[in-house]
């Protein structure tokens, strides 16, 4: 990896984290708002769906600075599914197998899911070969 590629990746990780904070705040605010009128589970589903749409556009434009497409939009929920599976399994392992306090287990499991969801979202937004630079792509085209 070149220094500029490393800086770009670090910047993406930081922006990914910021989007996560905004997304969590948006979800929670919408959940509380919808909870004034509908049952809590309905409020949760609505808030989750709307915050995921917002997260998609923030991730596309802000984190990876790429154009959103329908294909990316339809694949994006995989990042949430992966996050859900990792955190659910993580909470179980931490609480039932490692005797970690159930108050802290979700936070630890969520932190463990971040690298996986970052790589998955980056792959969805930028394509599977995100390590190649523009220069290497140009060299590949010119030499062939």
JSON list of C-alpha atoms in Angstrom, two decimals:
[
{"chain": "A", "resi": 1, "resn": "UNK", "atom": "CA", "xyz": [0.00, 0.00, 0.00]},
{"chain": "A", "resi": 2, "resn": "UNK", "atom": "CA", "xyz": [1.27, 3.45, -0.83]},
{"chain": "A", "resi": 3, "resn": "UNK", "atom": "CA", "xyz": [1.22, 6.26, 1.77]},
{"chain": "A", "resi": 4, "resn": "UNK", "atom": "CA", "xyz": [-1.66, 7.98, -0.06]},
{"chain": "A", "resi": 5, "resn": "UNK", "atom": "CA", "xyz": [-3.66, 4.72, -0.14]},
{"chain": "A", "resi": 6, "resn": "UNK", "atom": "CA", "xyz": [-3.04, 4.25, 3.59]},
{"chain": "A", "resi": 7, "resn": "UNK", "atom": "CA", "xyz": [-4.17, 7.85, 4.32]},
{"chain": "A", "resi": 8, "resn": "UNK", "atom": "CA", "xyz": [-7.25, 7.29, 2.18]},
{"chain": "A", "resi": 9, "resn": "UNK", "atom": "CA", "xyz": [-8.13, 4.09, 4.06]},
{"chain": "A", "resi": 10, "resn": "UNK", "atom": "CA", "xyz": [-7.59, 5.73, 7.46]},
{"chain": "A", "resi": 11, "resn": "UNK", "atom": "CA", "xyz": [-9.80, 8.62, 6.35]},
{"chain": "A", "resi": 12, "resn": "UNK", "atom": "CA", "xyz": [-12.47, 6.15, 5.27]},
{"chain": "A", "resi": 13, "resn": "UNK", "atom": "CA", "xyz": [-12.32, 4.38, 8.65]},
{"chain": "A", "resi": 14, "resn": "UNK", "atom": "CA", "xyz": [-12.75, 7.70, 10.48]},
{"chain": "A", "resi": 15, "resn": "UNK", "atom": "CA", "xyz": [-15.63, 8.77, 8.23]},
{"chain": "A", "resi": 16, "resn": "UNK", "atom": "CA", "xyz": [-17.18, 5.29, 8.61]},
{"chain": "A", "resi": 17, "resn": "UNK", "atom": "CA", "xyz": [-17.12, 5.76, 12.39]},
{"chain": "A", "resi": 18, "resn": "UNK", "atom": "CA", "xyz": [-18.68, 9.22, 12.12]},
{"chain": "A", "resi": 19, "resn": "UNK", "atom": "CA", "xyz": [-21.45, 7.87, 9.89]},
{"chain": "A", "resi": 20, "resn": "UNK", "atom": "CA", "xyz": [-22.05, 5.15, 12.49]},
{"chain": "A", "resi": 21, "resn": "UNK", "atom": "CA", "xyz": [-22.46, 7.75, 15.22]},
{"chain": "A", "resi": 22, "resn": "UNK", "atom": "CA", "xyz": [-24.83, 9.83, 13.09]},
{"chain": "A", "resi": 23, "resn": "UNK", "atom": "CA", "xyz": [-26.76, 6.71, 12.06]},
{"chain": "A", "resi": 24, "resn": "UNK", "atom": "CA", "xyz": [-27.16, 5.58, 15.67]},
{"chain": "A", "resi": 25, "resn": "UNK", "atom": "CA", "xyz": [-28.36, 9.03, 16.73]},
{"chain": "A", "resi": 26, "resn": "UNK", "atom": "CA", "xyz": [-30.78, 9.19, 13.80]},
{"chain": "A", "resi": 27, "resn": "UNK", "atom": "CA", "xyz": [-32.15, 5.74, 14.58]},
{"chain": "A", "resi": 28, "resn": "UNK", "atom": "CA", "xyz": [-32.66, 6.55, 18.25]},
{"chain": "A", "resi": 29, "resn": "UNK", "atom": "CA", "xyz": [-34.27, 9.94, 17.57]},
{"chain": "A", "resi": 30, "resn": "UNK", "atom": "CA", "xyz": [-36.67, 8.42, 15.04]},
{"chain": "A", "resi": 31, "resn": "UNK", "atom": "CA", "xyz": [-37.40, 5.52, 17.38]},
{"chain": "A", "resi": 32, "resn": "UNK", "atom": "CA", "xyz": [-38.37, 7.92, 20.16]},
{"chain": "A", "resi": 33, "resn": "UNK", "atom": "CA", "xyz": [-40.42, 10.08, 17.78]},
{"chain": "A", "resi": 34, "resn": "UNK", "atom": "CA", "xyz": [-42.32, 7.19, 16.18]},
{"chain": "A", "resi": 35, "resn": "UNK", "atom": "CA", "xyz": [-42.81, 5.69, 19.64]},
{"chain": "A", "resi": 36, "resn": "UNK", "atom": "CA", "xyz": [-45.15, 8.57, 20.43]},
{"chain": "A", "resi": 37, "resn": "UNK", "atom": "CA", "xyz": [-47.68, 7.22, 17.90]},
{"chain": "A", "resi": 38, "resn": "UNK", "atom": "CA", "xyz": [-47.02, 3.53, 17.21]},
{"chain": "A", "resi": 39, "resn": "UNK", "atom": "CA", "xyz": [-46.05, 0.43, 19.22]},
{"chain": "A", "resi": 40, "resn": "UNK", "atom": "CA", "xyz": [-42.34, 0.18, 20.07]},
{"chain": "A", "resi": 41, "resn": "UNK", "atom": "CA", "xyz": [-41.61, -2.66, 17.62]},
{"chain": "A", "resi": 42, "resn": "UNK", "atom": "CA", "xyz": [-43.17, -0.68, 14.76]},
{"chain": "A", "resi": 43, "resn": "UNK", "atom": "CA", "xyz": [-41.16, 2.35, 15.87]},
{"chain": "A", "resi": 44, "resn": "UNK", "atom": "CA", "xyz": [-38.01, 0.22, 15.86]},
{"chain": "A", "resi": 45, "resn": "UNK", "atom": "CA", "xyz": [-38.60, -1.18, 12.36]},
{"chain": "A", "resi": 46, "resn": "UNK", "atom": "CA", "xyz": [-39.47, 2.23, 10.87]},
{"chain": "A", "resi": 47, "resn": "UNK", "atom": "CA", "xyz": [-36.53, 3.95, 12.55]},
{"chain": "A", "resi": 48, "resn": "UNK", "atom": "CA", "xyz": [-34.15, 1.16, 11.53]},
{"chain": "A", "resi": 49, "resn": "UNK", "atom": "CA", "xyz": [-35.27, 1.23, 7.89]},
{"chain": "A", "resi": 50, "resn": "UNK", "atom": "CA", "xyz": [-35.10, 5.02, 7.58]},
{"chain": "A", "resi": 51, "resn": "UNK", "atom": "CA", "xyz": [-31.75, 5.28, 9.33]},
{"chain": "A", "resi": 52, "resn": "UNK", "atom": "CA", "xyz": [-30.37, 2.53, 7.08]},
{"chain": "A", "resi": 53, "resn": "UNK", "atom": "CA", "xyz": [-31.38, 4.52, 3.98]},
{"chain": "A", "resi": 54, "resn": "UNK", "atom": "CA", "xyz": [-29.72, 7.60, 5.43]},
{"chain": "A", "resi": 55, "resn": "UNK", "atom": "CA", "xyz": [-26.66, 5.56, 6.33]},
{"chain": "A", "resi": 56, "resn": "UNK", "atom": "CA", "xyz": [-26.43, 4.26, 2.76]},
{"chain": "A", "resi": 57, "resn": "UNK", "atom": "CA", "xyz": [-26.27, 7.77, 1.29]},
{"chain": "A", "resi": 58, "resn": "UNK", "atom": "CA", "xyz": [-23.85, 9.04, 3.95]},
{"chain": "A", "resi": 59, "resn": "UNK", "atom": "CA", "xyz": [-21.65, 5.98, 3.44]},
{"chain": "A", "resi": 60, "resn": "UNK", "atom": "CA", "xyz": [-21.72, 6.44, -0.31]},
{"chain": "A", "resi": 61, "resn": "UNK", "atom": "CA", "xyz": [-21.15, 10.19, -0.52]},
{"chain": "A", "resi": 62, "resn": "UNK", "atom": "CA", "xyz": [-19.21, 10.93, 2.68]},
{"chain": "A", "resi": 63, "resn": "UNK", "atom": "CA", "xyz": [-17.31, 7.77, 3.64]},
{"chain": "A", "resi": 64, "resn": "UNK", "atom": "CA", "xyz": [-16.27, 6.43, 0.24]},
{"chain": "A", "resi": 65, "resn": "UNK", "atom": "CA", "xyz": [-17.04, 9.43, -1.98]},
{"chain": "A", "resi": 66, "resn": "UNK", "atom": "CA", "xyz": [-18.71, 7.31, -4.63]},
{"chain": "A", "resi": 67, "resn": "UNK", "atom": "CA", "xyz": [-21.91, 7.50, -6.61]},
{"chain": "A", "resi": 68, "resn": "UNK", "atom": "CA", "xyz": [-24.83, 5.57, -5.14]},
{"chain": "A", "resi": 69, "resn": "UNK", "atom": "CA", "xyz": [-26.43, 2.99, -7.43]},
{"chain": "A", "resi": 70, "resn": "UNK", "atom": "CA", "xyz": [-29.45, 0.71, -7.12]},
{"chain": "A", "resi": 71, "resn": "UNK", "atom": "CA", "xyz": [-27.16, -2.32, -6.96]},
{"chain": "A", "resi": 72, "resn": "UNK", "atom": "CA", "xyz": [-25.22, -0.85, -4.03]},
{"chain": "A", "resi": 73, "resn": "UNK", "atom": "CA", "xyz": [-28.48, 0.20, -2.37]},
{"chain": "A", "resi": 74, "resn": "UNK", "atom": "CA", "xyz": [-29.87, -3.32, -2.60]},
{"chain": "A", "resi": 75, "resn": "UNK", "atom": "CA", "xyz": [-26.63, -4.90, -1.32]},
{"chain": "A", "resi": 76, "resn": "UNK", "atom": "CA", "xyz": [-26.11, -2.40, 1.51]},
{"chain": "A", "resi": 77, "resn": "UNK", "atom": "CA", "xyz": [-28.45, -4.17, 4.00]},
{"chain": "A", "resi": 78, "resn": "UNK", "atom": "CA", "xyz": [-25.91, -7.02, 4.01]},
{"chain": "A", "resi": 79, "resn": "UNK", "atom": "CA", "xyz": [-23.69, -4.81, 6.17]},
{"chain": "A", "resi": 80, "resn": "UNK", "atom": "CA", "xyz": [-26.47, -4.57, 8.76]},
{"chain": "A", "resi": 81, "resn": "UNK", "atom": "CA", "xyz": [-27.16, -8.31, 8.54]},
{"chain": "A", "resi": 82, "resn": "UNK", "atom": "CA", "xyz": [-23.47, -9.07, 9.09]},
{"chain": "A", "resi": 83, "resn": "UNK", "atom": "CA", "xyz": [-23.39, -6.65, 12.01]},
{"chain": "A", "resi": 84, "resn": "UNK", "atom": "CA", "xyz": [-26.46, -8.31, 13.53]},
{"chain": "A", "resi": 85, "resn": "UNK", "atom": "CA", "xyz": [-25.04, -11.83, 13.22]},
{"chain": "A", "resi": 86, "resn": "UNK", "atom": "CA", "xyz": [-21.62, -10.88, 14.59]},
{"chain": "A", "resi": 87, "resn": "UNK", "atom": "CA", "xyz": [-23.01, -8.94, 17.55]},
{"chain": "A", "resi": 88, "resn": "UNK", "atom": "CA", "xyz": [-25.61, -11.61, 18.37]},
{"chain": "A", "resi": 89, "resn": "UNK", "atom": "CA", "xyz": [-23.07, -14.44, 18.30]},
{"chain": "A", "resi": 90, "resn": "UNK", "atom": "CA", "xyz": [-20.59, -12.21, 20.13]},
{"chain": "A", "resi": 91, "resn": "UNK", "atom": "CA", "xyz": [-23.01, -11.42, 22.93]},
{"chain": "A", "resi": 92, "resn": "UNK", "atom": "CA", "xyz": [-23.82, -15.12, 23.35]},
{"chain": "A", "resi": 93, "resn": "UNK", "atom": "CA", "xyz": [-20.15, -16.14, 23.42]},
{"chain": "A", "resi": 94, "resn": "UNK", "atom": "CA", "xyz": [-19.18, -13.35, 25.80]},
{"chain": "A", "resi": 95, "resn": "UNK", "atom": "CA", "xyz": [-22.05, -13.87, 28.25]},
{"chain": "A", "resi": 96, "resn": "UNK", "atom": "CA", "xyz": [-22.66, -17.61, 28.17]},
{"chain": "A", "resi": 97, "resn": "UNK", "atom": "CA", "xyz": [-19.21, -18.96, 27.41]},
{"chain": "A", "resi": 98, "resn": "UNK", "atom": "CA", "xyz": [-16.85, -16.32, 28.79]},
{"chain": "A", "resi": 99, "resn": "UNK", "atom": "CA", "xyz": [-18.96, -15.07, 31.73]},
{"chain": "A", "resi": 100, "resn": "UNK", "atom": "CA", "xyz": [-18.74, -11.40, 30.69]},
{"chain": "A", "resi": 101, "resn": "UNK", "atom": "CA", "xyz": [-21.35, -9.13, 32.30]},
{"chain": "A", "resi": 102, "resn": "UNK", "atom": "CA", "xyz": [-24.37, -8.83, 29.97]},
{"chain": "A", "resi": 103, "resn": "UNK", "atom": "CA", "xyz": [-24.33, -5.06, 30.47]},
{"chain": "A", "resi": 104, "resn": "UNK", "atom": "CA", "xyz": [-21.01, -4.72, 28.66]},
{"chain": "A", "resi": 105, "resn": "UNK", "atom": "CA", "xyz": [-21.14, -7.66, 26.26]},
{"chain": "A", "resi": 106, "resn": "UNK", "atom": "CA", "xyz": [-23.13, -5.83, 23.52]},
{"chain": "A", "resi": 107, "resn": "UNK", "atom": "CA", "xyz": [-20.60, -2.99, 23.45]},
{"chain": "A", "resi": 108, "resn": "UNK", "atom": "CA", "xyz": [-17.67, -5.39, 23.12]},
{"chain": "A", "resi": 109, "resn": "UNK", "atom": "CA", "xyz": [-19.47, -7.43, 20.45]},
{"chain": "A", "resi": 110, "resn": "UNK", "atom": "CA", "xyz": [-20.42, -4.28, 18.53]},
{"chain": "A", "resi": 111, "resn": "UNK", "atom": "CA", "xyz": [-16.80, -3.10, 18.58]},
{"chain": "A", "resi": 112, "resn": "UNK", "atom": "CA", "xyz": [-15.72, -6.49, 17.23]},
{"chain": "A", "resi": 113, "resn": "UNK", "atom": "CA", "xyz": [-18.20, -6.15, 14.35]},
{"chain": "A", "resi": 114, "resn": "UNK", "atom": "CA", "xyz": [-16.86, -2.78, 13.15]},
{"chain": "A", "resi": 115, "resn": "UNK", "atom": "CA", "xyz": [-13.91, -4.10, 11.07]},
{"chain": "A", "resi": 116, "resn": "UNK", "atom": "CA", "xyz": [-16.11, -6.67, 9.34]},
{"chain": "A", "resi": 117, "resn": "UNK", "atom": "CA", "xyz": [-18.87, -4.18, 8.54]},
{"chain": "A", "resi": 118, "resn": "UNK", "atom": "CA", "xyz": [-16.26, -1.69, 7.32]},
{"chain": "A", "resi": 119, "resn": "UNK", "atom": "CA", "xyz": [-14.73, -4.20, 4.89]},
{"chain": "A", "resi": 120, "resn": "UNK", "atom": "CA", "xyz": [-18.15, -5.35, 3.72]},
{"chain": "A", "resi": 121, "resn": "UNK", "atom": "CA", "xyz": [-19.44, -1.81, 3.18]},
{"chain": "A", "resi": 122, "resn": "UNK", "atom": "CA", "xyz": [-16.22, -0.83, 1.41]},
{"chain": "A", "resi": 123, "resn": "UNK", "atom": "CA", "xyz": [-16.52, -3.84, -0.89]},
{"chain": "A", "resi": 124, "resn": "UNK", "atom": "CA", "xyz": [-20.15, -2.99, -1.70]},
{"chain": "A", "resi": 125, "resn": "UNK", "atom": "CA", "xyz": [-19.44, 0.69, -2.32]},
{"chain": "A", "resi": 126, "resn": "UNK", "atom": "CA", "xyz": [-16.11, 0.47, -4.13]},
{"chain": "A", "resi": 127, "resn": "UNK", "atom": "CA", "xyz": [-16.08, -3.05, -5.55]},
{"chain": "A", "resi": 128, "resn": "UNK", "atom": "CA", "xyz": [-14.17, -6.14, -4.50]},
{"chain": "A", "resi": 129, "resn": "UNK", "atom": "CA", "xyz": [-10.74, -4.93, -5.66]},
{"chain": "A", "resi": 130, "resn": "UNK", "atom": "CA", "xyz": [-10.39, -1.78, -3.56]},
{"chain": "A", "resi": 131, "resn": "UNK", "atom": "CA", "xyz": [-6.65, -2.08, -3.01]},
{"chain": "A", "resi": 132, "resn": "UNK", "atom": "CA", "xyz": [-5.64, -1.18, -6.56]},
{"chain": "A", "resi": 133, "resn": "UNK", "atom": "CA", "xyz": [-4.74, 2.43, -7.18]},
{"chain": "A", "resi": 134, "resn": "UNK", "atom": "CA", "xyz": [-5.58, 4.44, -10.27]},
{"chain": "A", "resi": 135, "resn": "UNK", "atom": "CA", "xyz": [-1.96, 4.22, -11.30]},
{"chain": "A", "resi": 136, "resn": "UNK", "atom": "CA", "xyz": [-1.96, 0.42, -11.25]},
{"chain": "A", "resi": 137, "resn": "UNK", "atom": "CA", "xyz": [-5.20, 0.37, -13.21]},
{"chain": "A", "resi": 138, "resn": "UNK", "atom": "CA", "xyz": [-3.70, 2.69, -15.80]},
{"chain": "A", "resi": 139, "resn": "UNK", "atom": "CA", "xyz": [-0.56, 0.52, -16.01]},
{"chain": "A", "resi": 140, "resn": "UNK", "atom": "CA", "xyz": [-2.72, -2.56, -16.48]},
{"chain": "A", "resi": 141, "resn": "UNK", "atom": "CA", "xyz": [-4.61, -0.96, -19.37]},
{"chain": "A", "resi": 142, "resn": "UNK", "atom": "CA", "xyz": [-1.50, 0.49, -21.02]},
{"chain": "A", "resi": 143, "resn": "UNK", "atom": "CA", "xyz": [0.55, -2.72, -20.80]},
{"chain": "A", "resi": 144, "resn": "UNK", "atom": "CA", "xyz": [-2.14, -4.98, -22.21]}
]
